[in-house]
Short mmCIF file of C-alpha atoms in Angstrom, two decimals:
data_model
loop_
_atom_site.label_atom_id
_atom_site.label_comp_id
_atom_site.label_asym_id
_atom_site.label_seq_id
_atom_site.Cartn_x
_atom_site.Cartn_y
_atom_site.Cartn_z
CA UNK A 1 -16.43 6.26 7.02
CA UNK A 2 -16.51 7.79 3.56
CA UNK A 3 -14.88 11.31 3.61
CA UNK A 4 -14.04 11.69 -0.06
CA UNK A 5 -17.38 13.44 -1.44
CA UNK A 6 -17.38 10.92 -5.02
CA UNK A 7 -20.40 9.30 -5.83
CA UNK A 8 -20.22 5.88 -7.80
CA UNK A 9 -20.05 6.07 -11.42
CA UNK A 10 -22.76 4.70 -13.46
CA UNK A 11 -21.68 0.54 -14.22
CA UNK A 12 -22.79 0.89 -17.99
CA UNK A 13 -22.83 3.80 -20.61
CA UNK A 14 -20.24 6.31 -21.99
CA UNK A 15 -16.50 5.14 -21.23
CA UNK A 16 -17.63 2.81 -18.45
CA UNK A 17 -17.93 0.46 -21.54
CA UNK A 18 -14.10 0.69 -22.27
CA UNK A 19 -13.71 0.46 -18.37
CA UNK A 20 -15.23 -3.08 -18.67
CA UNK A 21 -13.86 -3.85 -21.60
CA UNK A 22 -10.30 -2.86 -20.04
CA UNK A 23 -10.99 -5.08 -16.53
CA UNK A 24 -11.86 -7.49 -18.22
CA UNK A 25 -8.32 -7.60 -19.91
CA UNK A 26 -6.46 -6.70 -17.63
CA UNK A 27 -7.87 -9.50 -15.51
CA UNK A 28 -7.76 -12.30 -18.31
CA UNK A 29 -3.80 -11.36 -18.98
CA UNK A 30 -2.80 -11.17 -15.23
CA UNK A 31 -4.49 -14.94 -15.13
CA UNK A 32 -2.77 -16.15 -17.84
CA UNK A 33 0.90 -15.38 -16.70
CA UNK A 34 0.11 -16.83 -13.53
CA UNK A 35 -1.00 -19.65 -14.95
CA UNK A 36 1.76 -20.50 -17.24
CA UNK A 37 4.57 -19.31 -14.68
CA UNK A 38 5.15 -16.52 -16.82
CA UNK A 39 5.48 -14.50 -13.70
CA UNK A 40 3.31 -12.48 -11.58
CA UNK A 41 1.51 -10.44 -13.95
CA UNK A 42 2.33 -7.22 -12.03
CA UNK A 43 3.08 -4.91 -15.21
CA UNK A 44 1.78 -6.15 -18.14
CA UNK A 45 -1.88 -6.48 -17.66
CA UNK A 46 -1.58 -2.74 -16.59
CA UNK A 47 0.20 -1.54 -19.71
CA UNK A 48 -3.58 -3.70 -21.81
CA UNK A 49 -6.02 -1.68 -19.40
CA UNK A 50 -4.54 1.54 -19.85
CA UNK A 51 -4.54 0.85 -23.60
CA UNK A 52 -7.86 -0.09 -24.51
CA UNK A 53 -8.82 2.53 -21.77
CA UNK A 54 -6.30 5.84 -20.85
CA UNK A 55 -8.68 6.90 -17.79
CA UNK A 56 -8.45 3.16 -16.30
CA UNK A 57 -6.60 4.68 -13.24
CA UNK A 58 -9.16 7.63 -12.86
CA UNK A 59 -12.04 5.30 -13.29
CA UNK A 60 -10.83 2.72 -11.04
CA UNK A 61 -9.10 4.27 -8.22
CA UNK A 62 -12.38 6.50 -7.98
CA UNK A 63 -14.84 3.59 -7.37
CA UNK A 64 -12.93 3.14 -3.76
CA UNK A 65 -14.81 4.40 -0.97
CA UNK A 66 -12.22 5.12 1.01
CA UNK A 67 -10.00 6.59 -1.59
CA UNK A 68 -6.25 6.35 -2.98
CA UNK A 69 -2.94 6.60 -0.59
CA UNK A 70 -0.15 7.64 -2.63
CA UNK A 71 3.05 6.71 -0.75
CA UNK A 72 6.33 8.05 -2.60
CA UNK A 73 9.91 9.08 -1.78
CA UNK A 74 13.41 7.85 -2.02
CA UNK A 75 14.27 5.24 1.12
CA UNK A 76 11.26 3.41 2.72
CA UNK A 77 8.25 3.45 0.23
CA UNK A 78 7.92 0.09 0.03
CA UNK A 79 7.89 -0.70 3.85
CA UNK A 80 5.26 2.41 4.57
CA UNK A 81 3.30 1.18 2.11
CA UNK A 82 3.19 -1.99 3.03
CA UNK A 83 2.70 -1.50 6.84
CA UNK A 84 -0.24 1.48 6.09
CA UNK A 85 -1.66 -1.29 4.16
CA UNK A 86 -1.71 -3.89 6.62
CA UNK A 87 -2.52 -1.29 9.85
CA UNK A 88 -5.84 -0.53 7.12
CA UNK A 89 -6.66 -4.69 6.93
CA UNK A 90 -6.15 -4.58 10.34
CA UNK A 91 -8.65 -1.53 10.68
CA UNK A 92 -11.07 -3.54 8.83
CA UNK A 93 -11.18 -2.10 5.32
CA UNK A 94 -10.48 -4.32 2.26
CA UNK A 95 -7.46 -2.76 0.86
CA UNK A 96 -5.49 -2.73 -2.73
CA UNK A 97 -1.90 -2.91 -3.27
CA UNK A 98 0.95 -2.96 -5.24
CA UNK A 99 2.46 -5.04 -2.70
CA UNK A 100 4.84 -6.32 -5.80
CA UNK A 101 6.60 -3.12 -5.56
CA UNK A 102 5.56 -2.57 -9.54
CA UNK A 103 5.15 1.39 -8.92
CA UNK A 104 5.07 2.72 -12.05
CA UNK A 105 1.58 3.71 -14.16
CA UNK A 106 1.01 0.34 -15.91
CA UNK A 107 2.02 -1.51 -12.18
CA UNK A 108 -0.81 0.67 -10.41
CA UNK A 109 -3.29 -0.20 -13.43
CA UNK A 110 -2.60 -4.06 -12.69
CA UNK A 111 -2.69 -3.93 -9.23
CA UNK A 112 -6.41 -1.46 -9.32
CA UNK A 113 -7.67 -4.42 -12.38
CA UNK A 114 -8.60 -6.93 -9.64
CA UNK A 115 -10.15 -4.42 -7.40
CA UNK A 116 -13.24 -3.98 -9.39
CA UNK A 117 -15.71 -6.80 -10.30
CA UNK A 118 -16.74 -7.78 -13.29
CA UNK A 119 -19.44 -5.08 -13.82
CA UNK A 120 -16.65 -2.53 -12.22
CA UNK A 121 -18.38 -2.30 -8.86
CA UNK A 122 -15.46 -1.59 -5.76
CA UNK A 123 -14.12 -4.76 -4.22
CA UNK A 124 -11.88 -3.28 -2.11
CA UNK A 125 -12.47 -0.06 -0.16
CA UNK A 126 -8.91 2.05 0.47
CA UNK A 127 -6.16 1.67 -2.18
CA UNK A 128 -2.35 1.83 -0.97
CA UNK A 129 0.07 2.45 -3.90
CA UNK A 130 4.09 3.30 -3.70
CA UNK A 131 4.91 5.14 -6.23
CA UNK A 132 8.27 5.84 -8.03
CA UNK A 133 9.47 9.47 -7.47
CA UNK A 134 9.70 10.22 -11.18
CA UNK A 135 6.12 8.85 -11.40
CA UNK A 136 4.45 10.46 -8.78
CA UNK A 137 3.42 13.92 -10.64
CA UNK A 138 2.00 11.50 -13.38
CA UNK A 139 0.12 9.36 -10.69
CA UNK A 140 -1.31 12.57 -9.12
CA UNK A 141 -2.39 13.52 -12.37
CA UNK A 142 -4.50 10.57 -13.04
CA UNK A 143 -6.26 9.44 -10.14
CA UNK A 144 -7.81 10.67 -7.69
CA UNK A 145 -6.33 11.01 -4.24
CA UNK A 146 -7.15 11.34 -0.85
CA UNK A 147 -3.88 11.10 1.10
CA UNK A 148 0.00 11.59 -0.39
CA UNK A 149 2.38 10.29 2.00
CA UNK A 150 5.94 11.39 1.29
CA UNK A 151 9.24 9.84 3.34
CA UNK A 152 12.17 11.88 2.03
CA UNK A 153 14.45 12.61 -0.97
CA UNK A 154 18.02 11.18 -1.45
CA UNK A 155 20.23 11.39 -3.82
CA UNK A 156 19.31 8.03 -6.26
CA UNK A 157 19.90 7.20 -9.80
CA UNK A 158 20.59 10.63 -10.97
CA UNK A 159 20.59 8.87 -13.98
CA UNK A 160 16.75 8.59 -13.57
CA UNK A 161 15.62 11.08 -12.03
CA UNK A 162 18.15 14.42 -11.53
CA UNK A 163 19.08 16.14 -9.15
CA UNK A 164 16.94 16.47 -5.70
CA UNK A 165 15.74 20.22 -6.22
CA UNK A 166 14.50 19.73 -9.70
CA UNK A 167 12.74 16.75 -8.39
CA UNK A 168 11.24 19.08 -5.76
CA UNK A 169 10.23 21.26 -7.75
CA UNK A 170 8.30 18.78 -9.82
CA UNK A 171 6.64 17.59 -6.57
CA UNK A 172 5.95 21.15 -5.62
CA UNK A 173 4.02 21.92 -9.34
CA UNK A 174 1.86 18.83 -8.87
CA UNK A 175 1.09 18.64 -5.21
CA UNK A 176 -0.17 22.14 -6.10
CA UNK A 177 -2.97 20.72 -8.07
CA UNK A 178 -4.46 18.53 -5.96
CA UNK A 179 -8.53 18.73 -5.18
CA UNK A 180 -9.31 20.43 -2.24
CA UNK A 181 -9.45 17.30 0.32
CA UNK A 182 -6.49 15.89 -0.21
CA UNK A 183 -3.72 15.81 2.16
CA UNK A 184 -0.53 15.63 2.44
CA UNK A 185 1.84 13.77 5.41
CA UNK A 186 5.33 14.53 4.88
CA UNK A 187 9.09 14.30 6.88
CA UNK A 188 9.34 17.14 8.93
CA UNK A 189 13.24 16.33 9.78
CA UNK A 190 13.98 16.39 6.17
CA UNK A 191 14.01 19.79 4.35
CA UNK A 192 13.60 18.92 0.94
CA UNK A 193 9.89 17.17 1.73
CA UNK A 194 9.03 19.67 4.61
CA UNK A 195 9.39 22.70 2.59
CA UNK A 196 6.64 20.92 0.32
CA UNK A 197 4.00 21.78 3.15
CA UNK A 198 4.22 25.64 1.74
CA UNK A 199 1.97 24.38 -1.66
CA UNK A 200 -1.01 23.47 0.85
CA UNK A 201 -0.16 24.42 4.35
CA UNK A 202 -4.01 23.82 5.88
CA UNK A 203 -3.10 19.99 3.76
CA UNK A 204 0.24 18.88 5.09
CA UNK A 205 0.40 16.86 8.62
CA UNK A 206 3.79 16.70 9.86
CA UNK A 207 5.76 13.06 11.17
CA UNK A 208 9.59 13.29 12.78
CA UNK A 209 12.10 12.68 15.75
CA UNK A 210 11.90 15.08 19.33
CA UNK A 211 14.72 12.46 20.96
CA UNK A 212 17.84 14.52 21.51
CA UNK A 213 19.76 11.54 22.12
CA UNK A 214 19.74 10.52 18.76
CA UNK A 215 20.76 13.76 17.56
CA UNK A 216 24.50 14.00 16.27
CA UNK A 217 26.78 16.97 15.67
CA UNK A 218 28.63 16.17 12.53
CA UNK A 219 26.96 15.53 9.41
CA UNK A 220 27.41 11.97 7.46
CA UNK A 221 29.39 11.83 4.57
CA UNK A 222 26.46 11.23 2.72
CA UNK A 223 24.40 14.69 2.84
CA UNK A 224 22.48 15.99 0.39
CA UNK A 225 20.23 19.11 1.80
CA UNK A 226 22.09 21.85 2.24
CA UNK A 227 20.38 24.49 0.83
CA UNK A 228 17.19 25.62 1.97
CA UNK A 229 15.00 25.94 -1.39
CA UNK A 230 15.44 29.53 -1.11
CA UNK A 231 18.67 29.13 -2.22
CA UNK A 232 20.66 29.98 0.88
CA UNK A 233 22.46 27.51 3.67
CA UNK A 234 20.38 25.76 6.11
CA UNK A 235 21.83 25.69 9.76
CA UNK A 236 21.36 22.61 11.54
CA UNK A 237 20.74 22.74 15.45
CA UNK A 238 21.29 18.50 15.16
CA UNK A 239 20.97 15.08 12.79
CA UNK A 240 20.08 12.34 13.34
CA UNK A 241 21.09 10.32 9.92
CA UNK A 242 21.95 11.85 6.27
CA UNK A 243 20.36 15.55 6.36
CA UNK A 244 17.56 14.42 8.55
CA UNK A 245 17.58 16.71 11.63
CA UNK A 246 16.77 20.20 12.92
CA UNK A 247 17.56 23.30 10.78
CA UNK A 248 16.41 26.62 10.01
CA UNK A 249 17.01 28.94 7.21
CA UNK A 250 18.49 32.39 8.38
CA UNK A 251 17.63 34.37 4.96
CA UNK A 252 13.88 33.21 4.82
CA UNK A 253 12.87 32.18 7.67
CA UNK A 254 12.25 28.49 6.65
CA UNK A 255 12.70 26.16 9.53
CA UNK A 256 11.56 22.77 10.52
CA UNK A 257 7.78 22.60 10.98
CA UNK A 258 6.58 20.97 14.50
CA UNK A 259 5.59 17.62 14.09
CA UNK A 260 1.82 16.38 14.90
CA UNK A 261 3.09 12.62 15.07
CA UNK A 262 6.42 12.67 16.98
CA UNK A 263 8.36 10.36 18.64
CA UNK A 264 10.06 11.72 21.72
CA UNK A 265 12.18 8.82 22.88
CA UNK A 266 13.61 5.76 20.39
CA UNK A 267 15.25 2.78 21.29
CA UNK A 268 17.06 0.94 18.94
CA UNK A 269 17.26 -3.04 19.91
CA UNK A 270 19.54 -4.03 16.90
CA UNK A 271 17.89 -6.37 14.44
CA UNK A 272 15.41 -7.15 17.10
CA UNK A 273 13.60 -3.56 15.78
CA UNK A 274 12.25 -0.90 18.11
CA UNK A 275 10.87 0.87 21.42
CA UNK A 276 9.10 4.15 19.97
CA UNK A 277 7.44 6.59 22.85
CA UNK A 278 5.02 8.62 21.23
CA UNK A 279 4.09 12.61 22.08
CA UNK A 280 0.83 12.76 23.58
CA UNK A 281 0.59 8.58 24.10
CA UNK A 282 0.75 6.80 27.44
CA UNK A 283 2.35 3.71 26.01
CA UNK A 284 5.06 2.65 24.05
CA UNK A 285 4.92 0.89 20.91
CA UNK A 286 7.39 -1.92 20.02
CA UNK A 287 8.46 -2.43 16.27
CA UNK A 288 9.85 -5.49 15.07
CA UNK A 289 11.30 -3.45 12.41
CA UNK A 290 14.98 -2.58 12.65
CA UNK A 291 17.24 0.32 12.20
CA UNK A 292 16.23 4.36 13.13
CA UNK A 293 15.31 4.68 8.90
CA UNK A 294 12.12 2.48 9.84
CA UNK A 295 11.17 4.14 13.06
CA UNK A 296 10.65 7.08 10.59
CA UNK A 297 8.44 4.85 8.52
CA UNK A 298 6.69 3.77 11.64
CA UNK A 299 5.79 7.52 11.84
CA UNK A 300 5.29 8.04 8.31
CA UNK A 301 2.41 5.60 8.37
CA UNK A 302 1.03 6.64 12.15
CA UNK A 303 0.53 9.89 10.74
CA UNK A 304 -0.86 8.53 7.34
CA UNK A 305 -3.37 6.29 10.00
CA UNK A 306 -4.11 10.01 11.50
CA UNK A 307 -5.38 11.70 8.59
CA UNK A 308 -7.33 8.58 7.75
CA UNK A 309 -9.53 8.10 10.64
CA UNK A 310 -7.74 4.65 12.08
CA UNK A 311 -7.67 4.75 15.81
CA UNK A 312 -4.13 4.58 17.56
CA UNK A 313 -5.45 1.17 19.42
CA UNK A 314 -5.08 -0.59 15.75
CA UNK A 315 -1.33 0.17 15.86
CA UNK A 316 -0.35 -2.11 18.19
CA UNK A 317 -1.61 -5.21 17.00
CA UNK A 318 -1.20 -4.18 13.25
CA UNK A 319 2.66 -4.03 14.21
CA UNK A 320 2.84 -7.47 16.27
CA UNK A 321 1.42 -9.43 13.10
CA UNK A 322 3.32 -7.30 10.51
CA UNK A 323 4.86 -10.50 8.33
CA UNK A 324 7.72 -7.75 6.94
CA UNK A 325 8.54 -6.88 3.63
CA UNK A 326 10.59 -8.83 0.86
CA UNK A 327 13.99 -7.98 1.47
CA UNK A 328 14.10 -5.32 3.73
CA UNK A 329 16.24 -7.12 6.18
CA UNK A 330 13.60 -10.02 5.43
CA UNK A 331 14.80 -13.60 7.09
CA UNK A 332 14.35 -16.43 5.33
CA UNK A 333 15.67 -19.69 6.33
CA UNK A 334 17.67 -22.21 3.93
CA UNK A 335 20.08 -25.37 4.72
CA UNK A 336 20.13 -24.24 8.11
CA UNK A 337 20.80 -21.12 8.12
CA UNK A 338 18.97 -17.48 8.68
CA UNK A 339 19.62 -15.54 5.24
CA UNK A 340 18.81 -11.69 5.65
CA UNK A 341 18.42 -9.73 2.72
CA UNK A 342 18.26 -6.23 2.65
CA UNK A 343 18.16 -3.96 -0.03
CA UNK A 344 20.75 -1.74 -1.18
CA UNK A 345 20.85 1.48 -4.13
CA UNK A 346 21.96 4.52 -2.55
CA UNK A 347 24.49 5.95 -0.16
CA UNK A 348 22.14 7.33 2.62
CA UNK A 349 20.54 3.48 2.80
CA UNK A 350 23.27 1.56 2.42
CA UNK A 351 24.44 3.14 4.97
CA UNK A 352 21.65 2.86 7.41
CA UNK A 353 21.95 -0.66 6.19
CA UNK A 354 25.39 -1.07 7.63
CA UNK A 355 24.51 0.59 10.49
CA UNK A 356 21.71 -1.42 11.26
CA UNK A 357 23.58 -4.38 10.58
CA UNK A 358 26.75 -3.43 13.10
CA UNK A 359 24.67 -2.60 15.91
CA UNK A 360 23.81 -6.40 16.49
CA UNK A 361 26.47 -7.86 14.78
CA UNK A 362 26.75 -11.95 14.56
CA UNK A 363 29.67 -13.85 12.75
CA UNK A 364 28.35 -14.84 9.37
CA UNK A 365 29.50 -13.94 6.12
CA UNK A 366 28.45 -10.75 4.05
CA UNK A 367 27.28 -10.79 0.38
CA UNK A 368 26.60 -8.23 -1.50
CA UNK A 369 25.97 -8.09 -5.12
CA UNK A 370 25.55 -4.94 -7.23
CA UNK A 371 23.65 -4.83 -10.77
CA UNK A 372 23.34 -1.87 -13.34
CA UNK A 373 20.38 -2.43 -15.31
CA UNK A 374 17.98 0.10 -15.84
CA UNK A 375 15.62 -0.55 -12.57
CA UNK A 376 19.22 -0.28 -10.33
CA UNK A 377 20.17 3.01 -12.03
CA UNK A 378 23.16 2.65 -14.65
CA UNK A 379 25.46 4.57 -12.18
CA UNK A 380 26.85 3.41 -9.83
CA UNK A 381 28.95 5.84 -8.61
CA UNK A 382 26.99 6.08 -5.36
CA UNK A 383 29.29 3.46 -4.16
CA UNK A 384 32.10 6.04 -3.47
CA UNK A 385 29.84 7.92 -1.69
CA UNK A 386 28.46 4.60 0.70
CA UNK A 387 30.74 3.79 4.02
CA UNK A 388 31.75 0.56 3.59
CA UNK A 389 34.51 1.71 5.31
CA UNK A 390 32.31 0.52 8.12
CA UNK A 391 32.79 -3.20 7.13
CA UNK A 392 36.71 -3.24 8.36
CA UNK A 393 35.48 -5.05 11.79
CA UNK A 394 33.19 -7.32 9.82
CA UNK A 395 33.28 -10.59 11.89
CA UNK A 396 32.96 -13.09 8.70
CA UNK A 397 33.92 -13.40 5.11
CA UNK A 398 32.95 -11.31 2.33
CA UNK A 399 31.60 -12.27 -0.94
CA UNK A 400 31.06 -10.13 -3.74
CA UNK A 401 28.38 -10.69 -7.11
CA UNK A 402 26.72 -8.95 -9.65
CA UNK A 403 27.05 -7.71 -13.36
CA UNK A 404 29.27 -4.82 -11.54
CA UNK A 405 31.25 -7.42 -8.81
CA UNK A 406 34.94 -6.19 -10.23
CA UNK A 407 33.26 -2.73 -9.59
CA UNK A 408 32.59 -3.62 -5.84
CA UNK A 409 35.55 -5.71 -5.23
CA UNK A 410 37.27 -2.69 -5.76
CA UNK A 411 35.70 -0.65 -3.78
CA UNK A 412 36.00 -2.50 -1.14
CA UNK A 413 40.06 -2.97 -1.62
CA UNK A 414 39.77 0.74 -1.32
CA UNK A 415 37.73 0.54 2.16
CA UNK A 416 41.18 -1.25 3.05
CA UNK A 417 40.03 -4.52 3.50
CA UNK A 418 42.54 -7.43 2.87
CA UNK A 419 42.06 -8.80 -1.13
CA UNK A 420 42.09 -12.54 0.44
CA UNK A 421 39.24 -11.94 2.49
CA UNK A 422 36.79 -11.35 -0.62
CA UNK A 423 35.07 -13.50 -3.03
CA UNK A 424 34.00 -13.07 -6.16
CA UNK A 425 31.40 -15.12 -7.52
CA UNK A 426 28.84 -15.30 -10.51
CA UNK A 427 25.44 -15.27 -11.06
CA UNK A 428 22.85 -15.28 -8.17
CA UNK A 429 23.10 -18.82 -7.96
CA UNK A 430 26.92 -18.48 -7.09
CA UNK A 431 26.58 -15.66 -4.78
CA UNK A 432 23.98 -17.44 -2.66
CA UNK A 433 26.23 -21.37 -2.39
CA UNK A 434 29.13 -19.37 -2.07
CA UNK A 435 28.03 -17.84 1.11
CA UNK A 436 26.16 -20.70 2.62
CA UNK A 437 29.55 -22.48 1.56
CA UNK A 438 30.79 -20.18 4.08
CA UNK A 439 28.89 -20.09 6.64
CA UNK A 440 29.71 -21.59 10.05
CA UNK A 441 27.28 -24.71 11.46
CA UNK A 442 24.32 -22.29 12.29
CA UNK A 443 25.61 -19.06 11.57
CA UNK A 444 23.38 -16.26 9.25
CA UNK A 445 24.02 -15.34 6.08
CA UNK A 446 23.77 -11.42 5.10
CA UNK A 447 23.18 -10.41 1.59
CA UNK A 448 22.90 -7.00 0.80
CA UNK A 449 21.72 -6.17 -3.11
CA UNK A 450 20.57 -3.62 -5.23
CA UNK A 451 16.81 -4.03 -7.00
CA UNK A 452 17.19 -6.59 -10.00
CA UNK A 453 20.48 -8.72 -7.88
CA UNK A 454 17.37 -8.83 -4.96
CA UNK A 455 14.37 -10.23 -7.33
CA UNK A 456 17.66 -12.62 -8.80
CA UNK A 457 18.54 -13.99 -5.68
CA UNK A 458 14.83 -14.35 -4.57
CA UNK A 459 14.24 -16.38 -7.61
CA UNK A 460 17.43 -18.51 -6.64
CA UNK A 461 15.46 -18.98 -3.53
CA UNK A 462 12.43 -19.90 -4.91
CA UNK A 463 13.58 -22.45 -6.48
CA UNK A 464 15.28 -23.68 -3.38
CA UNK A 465 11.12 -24.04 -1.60
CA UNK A 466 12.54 -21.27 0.85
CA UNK A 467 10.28 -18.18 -0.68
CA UNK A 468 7.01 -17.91 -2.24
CA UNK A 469 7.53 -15.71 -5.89
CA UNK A 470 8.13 -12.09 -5.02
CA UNK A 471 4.84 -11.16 -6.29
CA UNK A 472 2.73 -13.75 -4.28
CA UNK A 473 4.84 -12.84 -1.39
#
C-alpha cells in the first residue's frame, strides 16, 4: 500500500548530488564511531548530512513509500514509538528508527542516513521517529509526513521548553501547515493535545479510556490542565491519572472528543502489564507492558496502526514478541538478581512510576539517582511536585545517586522517611554495587533515574556483559 501521492526523486542531478554526497557521510562517520567504540553514532553523523546538505531530512524521509510517523509528546514517546515500529516489522514493512531515542534534527538525519542506499534509492519503506516536543514544529517543517502521533503534554523541563500552553500553541501553528494527507492521532483524555484536533478536524483520529472504574474523583497533586485553551476552567466529570480524564468547557463548548480507538475495560496485573478490552473488538488483548500510562500508549499506537492500514490481527502477536524498551521498567539480570530500571523526569511519571511499582510490590531495595545536565532539564524542582510520599511503606532500603543526590536525600527526609534508612552513594558505578550490596539472596533491584543517570548506569551495565550499548539495544 502506498497512500502518500510522492513519486521517487530522480537518483542523480540537481541537489540529489549533495544528497549522495551527504549519505555517503553520514554513513562513513556513523561507521567509524562504531568502529572505534566511540559510541553509537546516533547524533553526529546527522549534524555532517545536514551540513553538506540542509534538505537531507526532506530528501530522505520522502524516498519512503510508506511515509514518515512523527511520534511526540511529554510521557511515553519512546515506548509508542518503539512498539508502532515493531507492530509495522511485524506488518511486514521494513521500517526506520531512532530506536536510540536521539530525537532531535541531527538524531533523525542519522537514523534516515542508513535508510537509503548508496545511489539514495529507499531501503526501508515506513519511517518511525520520536521526536522532542521543542523539536517537533522544526521536524514538521522539514520532512514530509504522513501520520503525527501525539501522547500528551506535562509539565517538563520548563527550563527547555515553557510552559504547556505556549507549547500548544506552537503545536497548534505547525500542525496547521501540514499537506493535505496527513493525519493526526492524538489523546482524547488529555485537553491540551485534544483541543489540537480543531487545526484539522477531518485529520485528527481520536485514542482514550471509556472504563469508569478507573476513573477517580479527586485530582493528583500533580495537574497541569486546568484551563480549557479558551481561557476559562475545564470541569471534569472523572480522571483517571494527572489531568487525563473527562471534561468539558462551560464557556466554549470544548469538551472531550469521542474516541475511535477506546478501551472500555483495563486491567492492571502489576508489573506483569495488562488486560485491555477494546470498543468494537471481540477479544481482549494482553500487554506485557505495565502501569495504566502504557495502556494509553497501547492505544496511542492501535490508533496510529488505524490510520496506517495495519490490520488489528497484527496486534496481537506484535505485542507477545515486543522485547520492551531500554529502561522503561526494562529487566535486566546481573549477579543474580532482576534490576528494573525505569525512567524518571517529571512529576506526572514519576508518579505513575511509583504507582506502577506499589501495585506489585516485592522486597528489594530502591535506587534512584537524579542528574541536572542539560538533557535532564537543569531544574529540578519537579521533585517537590513528585509523591514520593508514596515510598513510606517501601519494603527495602533506599539508596540515593546522582550529581543532585544531597538534593534527593532531602527530599526524601521531607517525605518523612527515617535518615538511616537512605544511602548516598557516588557515581553510577556506586549506585548500582551499593544496591546489589543490598539486596537480599534473589531479591530485585529497582532503580529509578532521570535521562543522562539512565544511559550512566546502562553503561555501568555494559560493562558488567548484562546489556548490549543503548544504541545497539
Amino acid at each position: 500500500m502506498t497512500s502518500t501521492g510522492r513519486s521517487e526523486s530522480p537518483v542523480l542531478g540537481g541537489t540529489t548530488g549533495r544528497l549522495l554526497a551527504a549519505l555517503a557521510a553520514g554513513r562513513l562517520a556513523q561507521s567509524a564511531l562504531r568502529g572505534l567504540g566511540l559510541g553509537g553514532g546516533t547524533t553526529l553523523p546527522g549534524h555532517i548530512a545536514r551540513r553538506i546538505d540542509p534538505t537531507f531530512l526532506r530528501q530522505a524521509a520522502g524516498r519512503l513509500p510508506q511515509g514518515v510517523v512523527l511520534v511526540s509528546g511529554t510521557n511515553g514517546k519512546t515506548t509508542t514509538a518503539r512498539l508502532l515500529a515493531h507492530l509495522a516489522t511485524t506488518h511486514g514493512w521494513r521500517v526506520v528508527h531512532n530506536r536510540a531515542g536521539a530525537n532531535l534534527l541531527p538524531g533523525l538525519a542519522a537514523a534516515l542516513a542508513p535508510a537509503l542506499d548508496w545511489q539514495g534509492r529507499p531501503r526501508a519503506d515506513l519511517g518511525v521517529f520520536e521526536v522532542d516536543e521543542a523539536t517537533l514544529p522544526l521536524a514538521l517543517a522539514e520532512m514530509p509526513v504522513r501520520l503525527v502521533v501525539l501522547t500528551n503534554l506535562f509539565r517538563d523541563q520548563l527550563d527547555r521548553y515553557g510552559e504547556l500552553d505556549s507549547l500548544r500553541r506552537r503545536w497548534a501553528a505547525a500542525l496547521a501547515d501540514l499537506p493535505a494527507g496527513a493525519r493526526l492521532v492524538l489523546n482524547a483524555d488529555d485537553p491540551l493535545v485534544a483541543s489540537l484536533g480543531q487545526v484539522r478536524p477531518a485529520a485528527a483520529l481520536f485514542y482514550g479510556l471509556e472504563d469508569p472504574a478507573l476513573r477517580q474523583e479527586q485530582p493528583d497533586h500533580a495537574f497541569d490542565a486546568r484551563l480549557c485553551p479558551c481561557g476559562h476552567p475545564l470541569q471534569y466529570q472523572g480522571l483517571y491519572y494527572a489531568h487525563l480524564g473527562q471534561y468539558r468547557c462551560p464557556a466554549c463548548g470544548f469538551a472531550r472528543p469521542a474516541p475511535q480507538v477506546a478501551a472500555r475495560r483495563v486491567v492492571l496485573q502489576g508489573l506483569r502489564g495488562a488486560t485491555v478490552e477494546l470498543a468494537g473488538q471481540p477479544a481482549p488483548l494482553h500487554s506485557p507492558l505495565p502501569g495504566l500510562y502504557n495502556v494509553y500508549n497501547l492505544l496511542a499506537v492501535l490508533a496510529a496502526a488505524q490510520g496506517l492500514g495495519i490490520a488489528f490481527t497484527t496486534v496481537g502477536p506484535a505485542l507477545a514478541r515486543f522485547p520492551g524498551v531500554f529502561g522503561r521498567l526494562e529487566r535486566v539480570r546481573l549477579a543474580g538478581h532482576d534490576l528494573l530500571l525505569a525512567l524518571i523526569k517529571n512529576p506526572v511519571g514519576c508518579n505513575a512510576v511509583l504507582r506502577t511499582l506499589l501495585s506489585d510490590p516485592a522486597p528489594g531495595p530502591l535506587a534512584i539517582a537524579i542528574n541536572d545536565h542539560f538533557a535532564d532539564g537543569t531544574d529540578i524542582s519537579w521533585l517537590w511536585d513528585a509523591d514520593f510520599e508514596l515510598l513510606r511503606d517501601w519494603p527495602g532500603p533506599l539508596i540515593v545517586g546522582g550529581t543532585r543526590a544531597e538534593d534527593m536525600r532531602l527530599r526524601l527526609k521531607y517525605a518523612d522517611l527515617p535518615s538511616e534508612r537512605i544511602v548516598l552513594t557516588h557515581g553510577p558505578d556506586g549506585l548500582v554495587q551499593a544496591a546489589l550490596d543490598r539486596a537480599g539472596p534473589g531479591e530485585p533491584v529497582y532503580l529509578l533515574l532521570t535521562y543522562t543517570a539512565l544511559l550512566e548506569v546502562r553503561a555501568v551495565l555494559s560493562k558488567r556483559g548484562a546489556v548490549a550499548p543503548f544504541w545497539a539495544d
